[in-house]
């Protein structure tokens, strides 16, 4: 009788004496596993990888929404992305204000975009992103024009922004998971070891220290973190369920 009563108490507490509930298992490593590899530990951007990992983990826990995690990660990326002068473009445009933002922002952004493209080995046309930055600065003016224009210049390649916008803002969790897996050349049913292997292969090839493209490298870091966050957080996956 005492044994049966104790089992009843255990059940009332939501526990099982025979089978403890297991926490969700990750389907992917953190992107920081890249620098844990002995041959990669001296490669650059480890601090940025940690920042991305922390931000996307917070998104998985529900502490950041989609637009917030995009803004947080891109702010970290801009600190070390292709141009330091892009940040100067932001400051120049913001300081100039509405009266002179057209000329100031356009000139600063054009220089930032071109110099940044040269530094990264890419070719920036006179029009396109550079022109867009100047046009935004001229149209909006002041702080907003300077910030948005400088952001456009600093993001000479829109691939990273587009990837994050798609995954975090315009996708359900299942859609985001599918996009992330495909970006790492993974199959829908690949397990932890397979996802890790694919991530390490594509990330190593894309790393700028290996003459790769830093935007591609960051996309792979974002993707592996998305897979990990979704697999670890049932509450994120519930967002796929239709509202009753």
Short mmCIF file of C-alpha atoms in Angstrom, two decimals:
data_model
loop_
_atom_site.label_atom_id
_atom_site.label_comp_id
_atom_site.label_asym_id
_atom_site.label_seq_id
_atom_site.Cartn_x
_atom_site.Cartn_y
_atom_site.Cartn_z
CA UNK A 1 0.00 0.00 0.00
CA UNK A 2 2.86 2.35 0.85
CA UNK A 3 4.55 1.54 -2.49
CA UNK A 4 1.36 2.23 -4.46
CA UNK A 5 0.85 5.48 -2.59
CA UNK A 6 4.41 6.61 -3.36
CA UNK A 7 3.89 5.85 -7.05
CA UNK A 8 0.70 7.91 -6.99
CA UNK A 9 2.61 10.86 -5.50
CA UNK A 10 5.30 10.56 -8.18
CA UNK A 11 2.68 10.53 -10.94
CA UNK A 12 0.89 13.52 -9.42
CA UNK A 13 4.16 15.45 -9.63
CA UNK A 14 4.34 14.78 -13.36
CA UNK A 15 7.24 12.36 -13.00
CA UNK A 16 7.75 8.72 -13.80
CA UNK A 17 9.69 6.43 -11.52
CA UNK A 18 10.52 4.11 -14.40
CA UNK A 19 11.32 6.49 -17.23
CA UNK A 20 12.66 10.02 -16.83
CA UNK A 21 11.81 12.49 -19.58
CA UNK A 22 14.77 13.21 -21.83
CA UNK A 23 15.62 16.75 -22.88
CA UNK A 24 15.59 17.52 -26.61
CA UNK A 25 18.73 16.40 -28.39
CA UNK A 26 20.58 18.83 -30.71
CA UNK A 27 20.56 17.98 -34.38
CA UNK A 28 23.55 20.20 -35.08
CA UNK A 29 26.57 21.58 -33.24
CA UNK A 30 27.15 25.22 -32.49
CA UNK A 31 29.10 27.03 -35.17
CA UNK A 32 31.84 27.42 -32.56
CA UNK A 33 32.77 23.79 -33.20
CA UNK A 34 34.57 25.17 -36.26
CA UNK A 35 37.26 26.82 -34.10
CA UNK A 36 37.38 23.86 -31.69
CA UNK A 37 38.96 21.87 -34.50
CA UNK A 38 42.72 21.96 -34.02
CA UNK A 39 43.45 22.99 -37.61
CA UNK A 40 40.96 25.86 -37.47
CA UNK A 41 41.57 27.35 -34.04
CA UNK A 42 43.83 30.11 -35.36
CA UNK A 43 41.40 31.21 -38.07
CA UNK A 44 39.65 34.54 -37.67
CA UNK A 45 36.08 35.42 -36.59
CA UNK A 46 35.83 33.11 -33.57
CA UNK A 47 34.44 35.93 -31.41
CA UNK A 48 31.87 36.75 -34.07
CA UNK A 49 30.91 33.08 -34.21
CA UNK A 50 30.27 33.10 -30.48
CA UNK A 51 28.13 36.21 -30.87
CA UNK A 52 26.05 34.62 -33.61
CA UNK A 53 25.65 31.46 -31.55
CA UNK A 54 24.45 33.36 -28.49
CA UNK A 55 21.97 35.48 -30.46
CA UNK A 56 20.41 32.59 -32.36
CA UNK A 57 20.23 30.47 -29.21
CA UNK A 58 18.31 33.35 -27.59
CA UNK A 59 15.94 33.33 -30.58
CA UNK A 60 15.40 29.59 -30.08
CA UNK A 61 14.52 30.18 -26.43
CA UNK A 62 12.01 32.86 -27.42
CA UNK A 63 14.05 35.74 -26.00
CA UNK A 64 14.39 37.44 -29.41
CA UNK A 65 11.90 37.54 -32.25
CA UNK A 66 12.86 37.25 -35.92
CA UNK A 67 13.59 40.90 -36.69
CA UNK A 68 15.43 41.29 -33.38
CA UNK A 69 17.82 38.41 -34.04
CA UNK A 70 18.46 39.68 -37.57
CA UNK A 71 19.31 43.13 -36.22
CA UNK A 72 21.50 41.75 -33.44
CA UNK A 73 23.53 39.46 -35.67
CA UNK A 74 23.95 41.99 -38.44
CA UNK A 75 25.06 44.62 -35.95
CA UNK A 76 27.78 42.24 -34.78
CA UNK A 77 28.71 41.43 -38.37
CA UNK A 78 28.96 45.06 -39.36
CA UNK A 79 31.56 45.64 -36.69
CA UNK A 80 34.01 43.39 -38.49
CA UNK A 81 32.63 43.20 -42.00
CA UNK A 82 34.21 44.32 -45.21
CA UNK A 83 34.49 48.02 -44.43
CA UNK A 84 35.40 50.03 -41.43
CA UNK A 85 34.60 53.04 -43.58
CA UNK A 86 30.97 51.97 -43.84
CA UNK A 87 30.61 52.79 -40.17
CA UNK A 88 32.06 56.21 -40.95
CA UNK A 89 29.40 56.59 -43.62
CA UNK A 90 26.72 55.99 -41.01
CA UNK A 91 28.22 58.59 -38.70
CA UNK A 92 28.77 61.09 -41.50
CA UNK A 93 25.21 60.78 -42.73
CA UNK A 94 23.72 60.99 -39.27
CA UNK A 95 25.75 64.05 -38.31
CA UNK A 96 25.08 65.90 -41.51
CA UNK A 97 21.35 65.92 -40.96
CA UNK A 98 18.63 66.56 -43.47
CA UNK A 99 20.18 69.70 -44.95
CA UNK A 100 23.34 68.14 -46.38
CA UNK A 101 22.73 64.38 -46.16
CA UNK A 102 22.28 63.99 -49.91
CA UNK A 103 25.86 64.95 -50.77
CA UNK A 104 27.55 63.77 -47.58
CA UNK A 105 25.96 60.33 -47.39
CA UNK A 106 26.29 59.62 -51.09
CA UNK A 107 29.99 60.50 -51.17
CA UNK A 108 30.86 58.64 -47.97
CA UNK A 109 28.89 55.55 -48.95
CA UNK A 110 30.33 55.35 -52.44
CA UNK A 111 33.83 55.43 -51.00
CA UNK A 112 32.94 52.86 -48.36
CA UNK A 113 31.39 50.44 -50.81
CA UNK A 114 34.20 50.67 -53.35
CA UNK A 115 36.99 50.41 -50.78
CA UNK A 116 35.19 47.56 -49.03
CA UNK A 117 34.75 45.69 -52.28
CA UNK A 118 38.42 46.09 -53.11
CA UNK A 119 39.41 44.82 -49.67
CA UNK A 120 37.23 41.72 -50.07
CA UNK A 121 38.30 41.05 -53.63
CA UNK A 122 34.91 41.92 -55.07
CA UNK A 123 34.07 44.50 -57.69
CA UNK A 124 31.55 47.16 -56.77
CA UNK A 125 29.88 48.94 -59.68
CA UNK A 126 29.43 52.67 -59.55
CA UNK A 127 25.69 52.14 -59.44
CA UNK A 128 23.76 49.41 -57.63
CA UNK A 129 24.36 49.20 -53.90
CA UNK A 130 26.46 52.36 -53.86
CA UNK A 131 23.83 54.32 -55.72
CA UNK A 132 21.08 52.89 -53.56
CA UNK A 133 22.84 53.99 -50.39
CA UNK A 134 23.22 57.50 -51.72
CA UNK A 135 19.63 57.62 -52.94
CA UNK A 136 18.30 56.51 -49.57
CA UNK A 137 20.45 59.05 -47.79
CA UNK A 138 19.27 61.80 -50.14
CA UNK A 139 15.62 60.81 -49.87
CA UNK A 140 15.31 60.21 -46.15
CA UNK A 141 18.03 62.46 -44.81
CA UNK A 142 19.35 62.84 -41.29
CA UNK A 143 19.97 59.95 -38.94
CA UNK A 144 17.72 57.47 -40.72
CA UNK A 145 19.18 58.20 -44.13
CA UNK A 146 22.72 57.95 -42.83
CA UNK A 147 22.18 54.69 -40.98
CA UNK A 148 20.24 52.96 -43.75
CA UNK A 149 22.55 54.27 -46.46
CA UNK A 150 25.65 53.21 -44.54
CA UNK A 151 24.11 49.81 -43.86
CA UNK A 152 23.47 49.34 -47.57
CA UNK A 153 27.06 50.23 -48.38
CA UNK A 154 28.51 47.97 -45.71
CA UNK A 155 26.43 45.10 -46.99
CA UNK A 156 27.92 45.22 -50.48
CA UNK A 157 26.72 41.65 -50.78
CA UNK A 158 23.12 41.19 -49.70
CA UNK A 159 23.38 37.42 -49.42
CA UNK A 160 23.77 37.29 -45.65
CA UNK A 161 20.95 39.75 -45.03
CA UNK A 162 18.66 37.97 -47.49
CA UNK A 163 19.40 34.59 -45.92
CA UNK A 164 18.65 35.81 -42.41
CA UNK A 165 15.57 37.73 -43.48
CA UNK A 166 14.19 34.61 -45.16
CA UNK A 167 14.98 32.28 -42.26
CA UNK A 168 13.99 34.43 -39.29
CA UNK A 169 11.30 36.75 -40.65
CA UNK A 170 9.58 35.07 -43.58
CA UNK A 171 9.66 31.36 -42.69
CA UNK A 172 7.93 29.07 -40.25
CA UNK A 173 10.33 26.96 -38.16
CA UNK A 174 9.95 23.96 -40.48
CA UNK A 175 10.62 26.16 -43.51
CA UNK A 176 13.61 27.74 -41.77
CA UNK A 177 14.97 24.30 -40.94
CA UNK A 178 14.64 23.21 -44.56
CA UNK A 179 16.40 26.34 -45.84
CA UNK A 180 19.23 25.92 -43.31
CA UNK A 181 19.75 22.25 -44.18
CA UNK A 182 19.83 22.99 -47.89
CA UNK A 183 22.35 25.79 -47.44
CA UNK A 184 24.72 23.25 -45.84
CA UNK A 185 24.01 20.70 -48.61
CA UNK A 186 22.34 18.43 -46.06
CA UNK A 187 19.41 16.08 -46.57
CA UNK A 188 16.19 16.57 -44.62
CA UNK A 189 16.87 13.47 -42.50
CA UNK A 190 20.60 14.01 -41.86
CA UNK A 191 21.61 13.44 -38.23
CA UNK A 192 23.95 15.39 -35.94
CA UNK A 193 27.16 13.83 -37.24
CA UNK A 194 26.21 14.34 -40.87
CA UNK A 195 25.17 17.97 -40.32
CA UNK A 196 28.42 18.65 -38.46
CA UNK A 197 30.50 17.07 -41.22
CA UNK A 198 28.78 19.12 -43.92
CA UNK A 199 29.09 22.33 -41.90
CA UNK A 200 32.81 21.90 -41.25
CA UNK A 201 33.49 21.12 -44.91
CA UNK A 202 31.62 24.08 -46.40
CA UNK A 203 32.68 26.50 -43.66
CA UNK A 204 36.37 25.65 -44.08
CA UNK A 205 36.17 26.16 -47.84
CA UNK A 206 34.31 29.48 -47.42
CA UNK A 207 36.44 30.96 -44.65
CA UNK A 208 38.16 34.16 -45.83
CA UNK A 209 41.49 33.04 -44.37
CA UNK A 210 41.32 30.27 -46.97
CA UNK A 211 40.51 32.81 -49.69
CA UNK A 212 36.81 32.15 -49.37
CA UNK A 213 33.91 34.58 -49.04
CA UNK A 214 33.10 35.82 -45.55
CA UNK A 215 29.40 36.29 -46.33
CA UNK A 216 29.10 32.65 -47.36
CA UNK A 217 30.98 31.63 -44.23
CA UNK A 218 28.58 33.57 -42.01
CA UNK A 219 25.59 32.10 -43.83
CA UNK A 220 26.85 28.61 -42.97
CA UNK A 221 27.32 29.66 -39.34
CA UNK A 222 23.79 31.03 -39.20
CA UNK A 223 22.38 27.89 -40.83
CA UNK A 224 23.98 25.43 -38.42
CA UNK A 225 22.83 27.54 -35.46
CA UNK A 226 19.26 27.61 -36.81
CA UNK A 227 19.21 23.83 -37.08
CA UNK A 228 20.54 23.52 -33.55
CA UNK A 229 18.12 26.09 -32.07
CA UNK A 230 15.03 24.56 -33.65
CA UNK A 231 15.98 21.02 -32.62
CA UNK A 232 16.57 22.08 -29.00
CA UNK A 233 13.44 24.16 -28.50
CA UNK A 234 9.99 22.55 -28.81
CA UNK A 235 8.34 25.94 -28.31
CA UNK A 236 9.90 27.18 -31.54
CA UNK A 237 8.63 24.13 -33.42
CA UNK A 238 5.10 24.77 -32.09
CA UNK A 239 5.00 27.93 -34.19
CA UNK A 240 4.36 25.63 -37.15
CA UNK A 241 1.06 24.54 -35.63
CA UNK A 242 -2.04 26.40 -36.88
CA UNK A 243 -3.90 28.49 -34.34
CA UNK A 244 -7.16 26.91 -33.14
#
